[in-house]
Short mmCIF file of C-alpha atoms in Angstrom, two decimals:
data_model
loop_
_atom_site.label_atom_id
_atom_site.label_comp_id
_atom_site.label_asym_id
_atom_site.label_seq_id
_atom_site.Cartn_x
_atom_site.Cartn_y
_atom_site.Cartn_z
CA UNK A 1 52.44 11.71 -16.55
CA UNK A 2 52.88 14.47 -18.80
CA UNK A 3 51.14 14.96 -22.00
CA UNK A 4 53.75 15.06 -24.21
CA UNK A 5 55.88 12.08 -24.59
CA UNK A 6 58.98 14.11 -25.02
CA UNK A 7 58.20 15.54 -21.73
CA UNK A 8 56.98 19.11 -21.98
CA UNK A 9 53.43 19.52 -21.54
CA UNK A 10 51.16 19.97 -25.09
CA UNK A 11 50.50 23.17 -25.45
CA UNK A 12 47.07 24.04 -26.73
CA UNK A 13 45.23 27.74 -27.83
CA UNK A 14 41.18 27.11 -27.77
CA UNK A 15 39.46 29.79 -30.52
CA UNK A 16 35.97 30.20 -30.18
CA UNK A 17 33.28 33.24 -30.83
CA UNK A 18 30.49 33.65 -28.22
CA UNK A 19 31.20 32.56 -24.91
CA UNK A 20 27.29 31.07 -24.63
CA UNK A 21 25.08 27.89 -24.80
CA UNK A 22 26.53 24.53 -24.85
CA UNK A 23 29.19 24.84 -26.92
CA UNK A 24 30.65 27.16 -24.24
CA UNK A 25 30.24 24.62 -21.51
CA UNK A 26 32.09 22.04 -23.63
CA UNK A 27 35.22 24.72 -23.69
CA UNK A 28 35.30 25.17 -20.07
CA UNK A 29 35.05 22.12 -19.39
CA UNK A 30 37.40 20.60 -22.08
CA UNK A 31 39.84 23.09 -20.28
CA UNK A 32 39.20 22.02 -16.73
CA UNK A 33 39.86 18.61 -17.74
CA UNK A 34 43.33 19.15 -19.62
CA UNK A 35 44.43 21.61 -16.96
CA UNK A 36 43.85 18.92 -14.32
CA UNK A 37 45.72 16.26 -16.99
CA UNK A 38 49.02 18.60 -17.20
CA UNK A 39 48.19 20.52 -20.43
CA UNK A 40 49.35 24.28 -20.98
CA UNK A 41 46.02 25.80 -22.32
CA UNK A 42 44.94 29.56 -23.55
CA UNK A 43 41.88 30.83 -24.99
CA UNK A 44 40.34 32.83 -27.62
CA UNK A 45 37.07 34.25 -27.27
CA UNK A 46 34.77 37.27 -28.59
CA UNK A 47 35.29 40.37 -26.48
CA UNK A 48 31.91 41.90 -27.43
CA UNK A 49 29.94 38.34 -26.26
CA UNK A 50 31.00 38.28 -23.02
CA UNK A 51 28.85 38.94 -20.20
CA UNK A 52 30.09 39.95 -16.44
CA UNK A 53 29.35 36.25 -15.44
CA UNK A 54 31.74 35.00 -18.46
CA UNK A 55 34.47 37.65 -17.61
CA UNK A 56 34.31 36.64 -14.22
CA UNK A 57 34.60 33.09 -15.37
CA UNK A 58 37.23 33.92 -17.45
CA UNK A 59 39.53 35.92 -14.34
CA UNK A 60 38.99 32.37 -12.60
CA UNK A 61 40.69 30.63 -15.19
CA UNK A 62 43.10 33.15 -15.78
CA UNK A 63 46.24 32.02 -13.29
CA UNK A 64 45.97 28.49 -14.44
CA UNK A 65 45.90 29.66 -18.80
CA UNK A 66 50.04 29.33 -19.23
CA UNK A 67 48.73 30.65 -22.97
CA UNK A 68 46.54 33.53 -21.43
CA UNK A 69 43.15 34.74 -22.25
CA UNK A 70 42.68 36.72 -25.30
CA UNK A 71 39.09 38.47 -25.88
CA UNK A 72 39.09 39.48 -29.43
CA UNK A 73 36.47 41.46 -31.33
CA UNK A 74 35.05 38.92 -33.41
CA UNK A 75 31.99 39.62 -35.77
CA UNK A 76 28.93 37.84 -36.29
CA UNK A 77 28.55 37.98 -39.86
CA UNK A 78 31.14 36.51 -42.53
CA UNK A 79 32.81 39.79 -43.58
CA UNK A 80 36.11 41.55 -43.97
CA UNK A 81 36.37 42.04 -40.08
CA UNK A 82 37.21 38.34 -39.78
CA UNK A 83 40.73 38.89 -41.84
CA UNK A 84 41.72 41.21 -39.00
CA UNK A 85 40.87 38.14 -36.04
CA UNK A 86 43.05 36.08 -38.15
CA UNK A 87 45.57 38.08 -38.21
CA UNK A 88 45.52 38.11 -34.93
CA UNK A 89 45.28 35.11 -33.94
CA UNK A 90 48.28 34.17 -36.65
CA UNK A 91 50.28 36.39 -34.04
CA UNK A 92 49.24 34.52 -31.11
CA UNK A 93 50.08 31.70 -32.68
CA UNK A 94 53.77 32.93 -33.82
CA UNK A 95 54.19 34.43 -29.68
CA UNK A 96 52.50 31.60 -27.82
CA UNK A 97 53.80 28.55 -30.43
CA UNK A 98 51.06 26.28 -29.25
CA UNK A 99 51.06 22.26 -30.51
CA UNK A 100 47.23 22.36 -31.22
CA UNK A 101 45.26 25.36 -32.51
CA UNK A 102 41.43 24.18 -31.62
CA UNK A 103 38.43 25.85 -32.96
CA UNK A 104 35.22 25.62 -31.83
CA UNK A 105 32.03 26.16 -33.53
CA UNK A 106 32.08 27.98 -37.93
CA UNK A 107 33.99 31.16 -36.69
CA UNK A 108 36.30 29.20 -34.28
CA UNK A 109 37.78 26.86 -37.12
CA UNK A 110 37.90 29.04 -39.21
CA UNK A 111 40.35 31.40 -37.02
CA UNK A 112 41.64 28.06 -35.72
CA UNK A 113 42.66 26.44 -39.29
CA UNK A 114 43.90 29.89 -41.28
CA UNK A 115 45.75 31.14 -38.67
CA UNK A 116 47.79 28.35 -38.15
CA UNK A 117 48.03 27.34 -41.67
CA UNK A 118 51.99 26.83 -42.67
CA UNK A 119 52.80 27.07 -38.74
CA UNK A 120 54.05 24.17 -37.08
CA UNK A 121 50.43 24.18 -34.97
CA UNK A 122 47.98 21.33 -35.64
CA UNK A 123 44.30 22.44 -36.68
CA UNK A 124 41.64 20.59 -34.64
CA UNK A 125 37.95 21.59 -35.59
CA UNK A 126 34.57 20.75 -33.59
CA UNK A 127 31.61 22.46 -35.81
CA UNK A 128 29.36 21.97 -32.43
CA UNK A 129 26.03 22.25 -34.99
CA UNK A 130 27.24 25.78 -36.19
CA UNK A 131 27.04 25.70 -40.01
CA UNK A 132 25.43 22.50 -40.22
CA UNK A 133 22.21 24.03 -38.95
CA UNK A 134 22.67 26.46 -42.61
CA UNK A 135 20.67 26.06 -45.58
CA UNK A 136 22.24 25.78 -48.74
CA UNK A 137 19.49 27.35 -50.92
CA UNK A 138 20.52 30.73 -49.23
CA UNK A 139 23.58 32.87 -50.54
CA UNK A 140 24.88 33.00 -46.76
CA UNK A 141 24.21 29.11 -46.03
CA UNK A 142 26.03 28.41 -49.67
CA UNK A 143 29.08 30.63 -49.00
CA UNK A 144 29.60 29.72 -45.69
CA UNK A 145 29.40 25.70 -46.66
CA UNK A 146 31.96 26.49 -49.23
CA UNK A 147 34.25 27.76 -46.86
CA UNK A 148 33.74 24.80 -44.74
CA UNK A 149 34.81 22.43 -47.54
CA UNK A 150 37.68 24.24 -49.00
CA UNK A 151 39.06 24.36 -45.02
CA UNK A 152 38.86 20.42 -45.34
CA UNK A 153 42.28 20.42 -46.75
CA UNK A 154 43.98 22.69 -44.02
CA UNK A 155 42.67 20.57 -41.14
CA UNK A 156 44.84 18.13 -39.29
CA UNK A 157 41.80 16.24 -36.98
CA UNK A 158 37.59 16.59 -37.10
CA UNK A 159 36.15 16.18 -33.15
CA UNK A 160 32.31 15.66 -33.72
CA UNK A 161 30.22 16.27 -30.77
CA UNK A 162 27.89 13.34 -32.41
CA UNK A 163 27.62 11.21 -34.91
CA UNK A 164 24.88 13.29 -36.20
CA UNK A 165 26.97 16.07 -36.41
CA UNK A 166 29.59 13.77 -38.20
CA UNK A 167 26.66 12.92 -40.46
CA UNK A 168 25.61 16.53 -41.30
CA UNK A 169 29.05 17.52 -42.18
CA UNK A 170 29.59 14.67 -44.54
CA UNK A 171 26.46 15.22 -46.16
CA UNK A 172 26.71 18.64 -46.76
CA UNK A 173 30.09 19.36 -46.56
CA UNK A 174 32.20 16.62 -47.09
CA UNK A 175 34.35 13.58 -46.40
CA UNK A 176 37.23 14.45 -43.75
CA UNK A 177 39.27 11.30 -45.25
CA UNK A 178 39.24 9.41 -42.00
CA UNK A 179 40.21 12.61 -40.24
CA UNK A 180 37.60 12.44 -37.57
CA UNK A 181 36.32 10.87 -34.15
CA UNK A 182 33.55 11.31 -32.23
CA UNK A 183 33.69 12.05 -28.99
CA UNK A 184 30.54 12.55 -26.95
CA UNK A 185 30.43 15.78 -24.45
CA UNK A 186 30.00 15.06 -20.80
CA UNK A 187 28.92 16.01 -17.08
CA UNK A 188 30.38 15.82 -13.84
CA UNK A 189 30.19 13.54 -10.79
CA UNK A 190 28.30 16.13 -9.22
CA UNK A 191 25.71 16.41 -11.99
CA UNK A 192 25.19 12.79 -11.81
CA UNK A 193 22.12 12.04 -9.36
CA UNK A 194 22.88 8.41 -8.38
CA UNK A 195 19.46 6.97 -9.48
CA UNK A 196 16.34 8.61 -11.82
CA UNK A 197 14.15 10.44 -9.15
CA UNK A 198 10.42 11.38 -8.91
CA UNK A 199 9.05 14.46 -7.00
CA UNK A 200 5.81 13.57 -5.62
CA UNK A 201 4.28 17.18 -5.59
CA UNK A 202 6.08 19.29 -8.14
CA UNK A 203 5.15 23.06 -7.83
CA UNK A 204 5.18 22.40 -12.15
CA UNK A 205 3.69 19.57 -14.56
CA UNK A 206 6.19 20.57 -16.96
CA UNK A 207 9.10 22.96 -17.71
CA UNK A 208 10.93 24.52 -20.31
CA UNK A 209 14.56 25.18 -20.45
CA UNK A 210 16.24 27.32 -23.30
CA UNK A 211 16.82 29.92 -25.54
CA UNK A 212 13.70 31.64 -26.72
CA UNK A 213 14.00 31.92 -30.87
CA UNK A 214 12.30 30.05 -33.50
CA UNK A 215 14.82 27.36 -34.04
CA UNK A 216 13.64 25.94 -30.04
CA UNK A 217 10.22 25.35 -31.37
CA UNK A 218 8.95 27.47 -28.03
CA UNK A 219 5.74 28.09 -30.64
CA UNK A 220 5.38 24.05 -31.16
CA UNK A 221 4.95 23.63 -27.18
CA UNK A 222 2.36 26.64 -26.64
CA UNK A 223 0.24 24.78 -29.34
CA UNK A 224 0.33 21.54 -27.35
CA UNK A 225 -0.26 23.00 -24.25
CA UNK A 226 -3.67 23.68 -25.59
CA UNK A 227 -4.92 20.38 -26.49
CA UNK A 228 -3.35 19.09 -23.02
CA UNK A 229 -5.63 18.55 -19.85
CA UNK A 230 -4.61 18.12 -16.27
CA UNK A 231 -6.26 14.98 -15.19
CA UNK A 232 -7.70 16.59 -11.95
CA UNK A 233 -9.51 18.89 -13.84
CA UNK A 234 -6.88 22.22 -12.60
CA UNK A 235 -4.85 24.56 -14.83
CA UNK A 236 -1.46 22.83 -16.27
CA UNK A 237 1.54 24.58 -14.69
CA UNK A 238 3.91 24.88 -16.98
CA UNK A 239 7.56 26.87 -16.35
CA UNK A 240 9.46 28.39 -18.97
CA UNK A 241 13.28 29.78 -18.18
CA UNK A 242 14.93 30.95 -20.96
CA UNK A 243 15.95 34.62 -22.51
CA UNK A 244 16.08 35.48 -26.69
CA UNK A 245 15.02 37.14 -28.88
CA UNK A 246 11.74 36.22 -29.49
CA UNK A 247 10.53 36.68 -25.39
CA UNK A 248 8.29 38.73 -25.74
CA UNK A 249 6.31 37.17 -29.10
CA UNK A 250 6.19 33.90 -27.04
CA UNK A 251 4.84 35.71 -24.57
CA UNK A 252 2.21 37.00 -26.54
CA UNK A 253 1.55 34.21 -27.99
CA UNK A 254 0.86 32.39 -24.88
CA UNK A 255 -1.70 35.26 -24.01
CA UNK A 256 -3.40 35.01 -27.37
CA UNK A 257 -3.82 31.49 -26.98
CA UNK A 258 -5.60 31.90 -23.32
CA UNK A 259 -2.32 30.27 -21.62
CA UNK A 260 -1.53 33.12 -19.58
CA UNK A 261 -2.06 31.95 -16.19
CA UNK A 262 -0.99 28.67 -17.17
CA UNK A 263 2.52 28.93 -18.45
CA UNK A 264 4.83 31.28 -16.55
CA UNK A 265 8.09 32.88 -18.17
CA UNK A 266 10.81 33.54 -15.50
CA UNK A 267 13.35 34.38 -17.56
CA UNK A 268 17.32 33.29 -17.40
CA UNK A 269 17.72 31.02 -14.85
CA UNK A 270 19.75 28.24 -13.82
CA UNK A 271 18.71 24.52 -15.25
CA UNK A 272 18.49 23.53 -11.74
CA UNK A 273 15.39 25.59 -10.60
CA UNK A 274 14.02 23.37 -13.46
CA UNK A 275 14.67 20.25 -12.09
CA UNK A 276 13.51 20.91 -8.80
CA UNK A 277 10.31 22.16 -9.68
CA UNK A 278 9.24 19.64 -12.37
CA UNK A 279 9.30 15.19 -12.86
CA UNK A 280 9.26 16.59 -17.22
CA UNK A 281 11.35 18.84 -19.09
CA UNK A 282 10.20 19.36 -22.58
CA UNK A 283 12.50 19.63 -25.66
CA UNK A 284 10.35 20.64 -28.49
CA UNK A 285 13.14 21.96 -30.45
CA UNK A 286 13.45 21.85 -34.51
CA UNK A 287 17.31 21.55 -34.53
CA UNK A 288 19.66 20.83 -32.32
CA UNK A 289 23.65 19.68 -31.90
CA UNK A 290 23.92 17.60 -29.01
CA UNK A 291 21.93 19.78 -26.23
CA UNK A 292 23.11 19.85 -22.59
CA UNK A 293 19.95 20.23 -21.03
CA UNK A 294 18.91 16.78 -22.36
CA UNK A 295 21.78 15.22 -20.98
CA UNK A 296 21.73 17.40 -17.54
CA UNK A 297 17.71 16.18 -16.85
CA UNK A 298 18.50 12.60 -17.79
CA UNK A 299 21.24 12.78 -15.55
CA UNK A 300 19.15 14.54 -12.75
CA UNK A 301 16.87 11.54 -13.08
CA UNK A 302 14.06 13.55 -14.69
CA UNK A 303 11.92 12.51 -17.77
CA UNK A 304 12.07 14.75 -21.03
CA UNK A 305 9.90 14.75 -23.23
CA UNK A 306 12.09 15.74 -27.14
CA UNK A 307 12.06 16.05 -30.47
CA UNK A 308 13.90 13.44 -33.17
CA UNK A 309 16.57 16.42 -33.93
CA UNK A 310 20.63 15.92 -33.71
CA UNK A 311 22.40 13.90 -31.30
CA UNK A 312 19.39 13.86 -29.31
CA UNK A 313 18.50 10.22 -29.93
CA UNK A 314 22.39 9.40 -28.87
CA UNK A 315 21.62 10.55 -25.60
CA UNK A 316 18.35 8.73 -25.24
CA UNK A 317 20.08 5.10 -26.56
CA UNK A 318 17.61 2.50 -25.69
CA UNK A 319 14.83 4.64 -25.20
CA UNK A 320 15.31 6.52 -28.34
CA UNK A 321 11.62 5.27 -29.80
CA UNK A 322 10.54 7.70 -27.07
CA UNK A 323 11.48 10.88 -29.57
CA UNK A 324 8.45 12.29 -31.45
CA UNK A 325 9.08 14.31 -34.83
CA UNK A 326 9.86 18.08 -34.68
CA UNK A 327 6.95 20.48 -35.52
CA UNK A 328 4.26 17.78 -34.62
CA UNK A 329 1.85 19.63 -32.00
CA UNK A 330 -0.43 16.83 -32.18
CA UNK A 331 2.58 14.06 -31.03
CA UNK A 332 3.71 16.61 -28.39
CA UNK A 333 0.40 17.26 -27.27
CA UNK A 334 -0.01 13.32 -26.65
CA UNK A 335 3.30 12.59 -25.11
CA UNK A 336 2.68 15.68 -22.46
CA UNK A 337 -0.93 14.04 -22.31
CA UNK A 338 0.44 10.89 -21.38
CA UNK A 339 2.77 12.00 -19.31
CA UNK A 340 0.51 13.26 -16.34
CA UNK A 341 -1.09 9.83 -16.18
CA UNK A 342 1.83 8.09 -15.77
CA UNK A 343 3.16 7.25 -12.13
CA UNK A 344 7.34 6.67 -11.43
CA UNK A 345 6.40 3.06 -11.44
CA UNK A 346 5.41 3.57 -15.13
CA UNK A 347 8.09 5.55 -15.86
CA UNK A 348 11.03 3.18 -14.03
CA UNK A 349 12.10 0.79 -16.65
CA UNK A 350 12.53 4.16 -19.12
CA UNK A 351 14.07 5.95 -16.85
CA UNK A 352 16.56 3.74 -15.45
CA UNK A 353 17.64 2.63 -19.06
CA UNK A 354 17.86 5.76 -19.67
CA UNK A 355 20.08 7.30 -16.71
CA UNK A 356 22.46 3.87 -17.33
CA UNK A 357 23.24 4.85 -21.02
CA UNK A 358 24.03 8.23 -19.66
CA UNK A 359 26.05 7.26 -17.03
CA UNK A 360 27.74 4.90 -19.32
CA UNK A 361 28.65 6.91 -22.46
CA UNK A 362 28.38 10.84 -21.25
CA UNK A 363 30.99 11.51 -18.36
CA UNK A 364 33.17 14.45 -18.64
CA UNK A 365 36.74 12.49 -17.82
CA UNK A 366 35.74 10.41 -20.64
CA UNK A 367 35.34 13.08 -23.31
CA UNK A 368 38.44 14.35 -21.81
CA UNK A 369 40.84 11.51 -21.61
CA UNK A 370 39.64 11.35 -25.62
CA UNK A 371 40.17 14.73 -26.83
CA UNK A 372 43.73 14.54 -24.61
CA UNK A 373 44.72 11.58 -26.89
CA UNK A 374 43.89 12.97 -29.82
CA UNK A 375 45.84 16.01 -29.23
CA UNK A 376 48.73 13.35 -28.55
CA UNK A 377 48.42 11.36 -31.65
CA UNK A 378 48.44 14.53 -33.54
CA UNK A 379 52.22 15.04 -32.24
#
């Protein structure tokens, strides 16, 4: 059936700025999905952000994008660089005359909602966290929220990622007049392990997955380590994949607090390696939007151990009484504590609520098949 009831396809131009973390997932697969539903798709993405893998990536995708791939260089900072990307993108617009304009992330809606302001092109936004992570009591955080509210009136649909996300914007933004919906992200089949699983001799107690900078709370779970024993009486065993900026301080860190044989930093690496060397990934993060790696252990059938921040407790449903505060070493120290006394037949009920609210409300051809219609209702 094709997308568009008057029976060309919808044609729809994704804008977004760095071509990482989860908010890059979403877009590739948000275009997989509409690709494989009959949509005409192109996409928008910082030039100066993209890594060999994401070029490559990008190539992939290339003979299937009937609206092309654009790499653009898009700045960081607010600034008067960003009139000259929407300029740009206002002529994409006017040469590719796509039906939805769809920004991702602060820079990404922005683009998204100026440059097809007076066009016939509907402006979708998804914030993924972005500037709802700012603080207002900083010039930067108060400009940029600004922005963010004065775009309100220029924006034909609001996709939150969660409903803490649809939360934060309200409360420091503003009210999208019934604009919105909220429409969870997802993972594949193949992601999807059948059944929560327990490895019987994992090379690690624990393991770490993510970006290394303060916002992860990378600090929080060196702290914890220290007031955490391994029941046997050996070192804890503790992997940590992840690049950042702040590498080599946690690394440091780690020595200075005599947890350098204990904890071993391997770098990027994929999620997997993670899950097949630990029964515990550990969240400890201060902020978050709605973070894959939760959703990608649950769905492994692996236990994770996370802080109370964003959409976090969405993903955990039942079990969401499970979440201990950000910034509390002492609660993370007792959960990881805890943790290595428990057997799978402690853990079962948890787990297997937990994998059946993920299985139930985080699928990729649901988030899809929702996004698709709201493209459709839009025209």
């Amino acid at each position: 059936m094709s997308p568009h009831e008057g029976g060309a396809p919808l044609r729809v131009l994704l804008i977004a700025r760095a071509p990482v973390g989860g908010a890059w997932r979403h877009i590739l697969d948000l275009t997989d999905g509409l690709l494989e539903r009959g949509f005409q798709l192109g996409i928008v993405v910082d030039s100066m952000r993209a890594s060999d893998h994401v070029r490559a990536t990008l190539e992939r995708f290339r003979p299937r994008l009937d609206l092309g791939v654009h790499t653009l260089s898009i700045p960081r900072a607010p600034g008067m660089g960003d009139l000259s990307i929407i300029r740009a993108c206002r002529r994409l617009i006017a040469e590719l005359k796509p039906d939805i304009v769809h920004g991702h992330s602060a820079k990404g809606g922005l683009y998204a909602r100026l440059a097809s302001w007076g066009t016939p092109a509907k402006a979708v936004y998804t914030p993924h966290g972005g500037s709802l992570h700012l603080n207002k009591a900083s010039l930067n955080g108060r400009l940029i929220l600004a922005t963010e509210k004065a775009l309100i009136k220029i924006t034909d649909r609001f996709i939150f990622e969660s409903a803490f996300s649809a939360d934060g914007f309200a409360e420091k933004i503003g009210d999208t007049g019934g604009l919105s919906s909220i429409i969870h992200n997802g993972l594949r089949n193949d992601e999807f392990a059948g059944a929560p699983t327990w490895l019987d001799e994992p090379p690690y107690d624990f393991a770490f997955v993510g970006e290394m900078r303060a916002i992860k709370g990378v600090d929080v779970l060196l702290e914890a380590l220290c007031q955490v024993t391994h029941p046997s009486g050996r070192s804890l065993k503790v992997l940590m994949l992840g690049d950042g900026p702040m590498l080599a301080d946690y690394k440091a860190y780690a020595d200075a607090l005599g947890l350098g044989d204990e904890v071993h930093f391997k770098g990027r690496r994929p999620a997997i390696e993670a899950f097949e060397a630990t029964n515990t990934i550990v969240v400890p993060s201060r902020a978050e939007s709605l973070p894959y790696v939760v959703m990608e252990t649950i769905a492994r059938g692996r236990n994770v151990i996370a802080s109370d921040v964003g959409g976090i407790a969405e993903i955990f449903g039942p079990t969401r009484n499970a979440l201990i505060q950000p910034d509390d070493v002492e609660a993370l120290a007792g959960a990881l504590q805890s943790t290595l006394t428990s057997t799978q037949a402690d853990m079962r009920d948890i787990l297997d609520a937990r994998y059946a609210h993920m299985t139930e409300h985080f699928h990729v051809d649901t988030m899809v098949d929702a996004v698709a219609e709201t493209y459709r209702a839009l025209c």
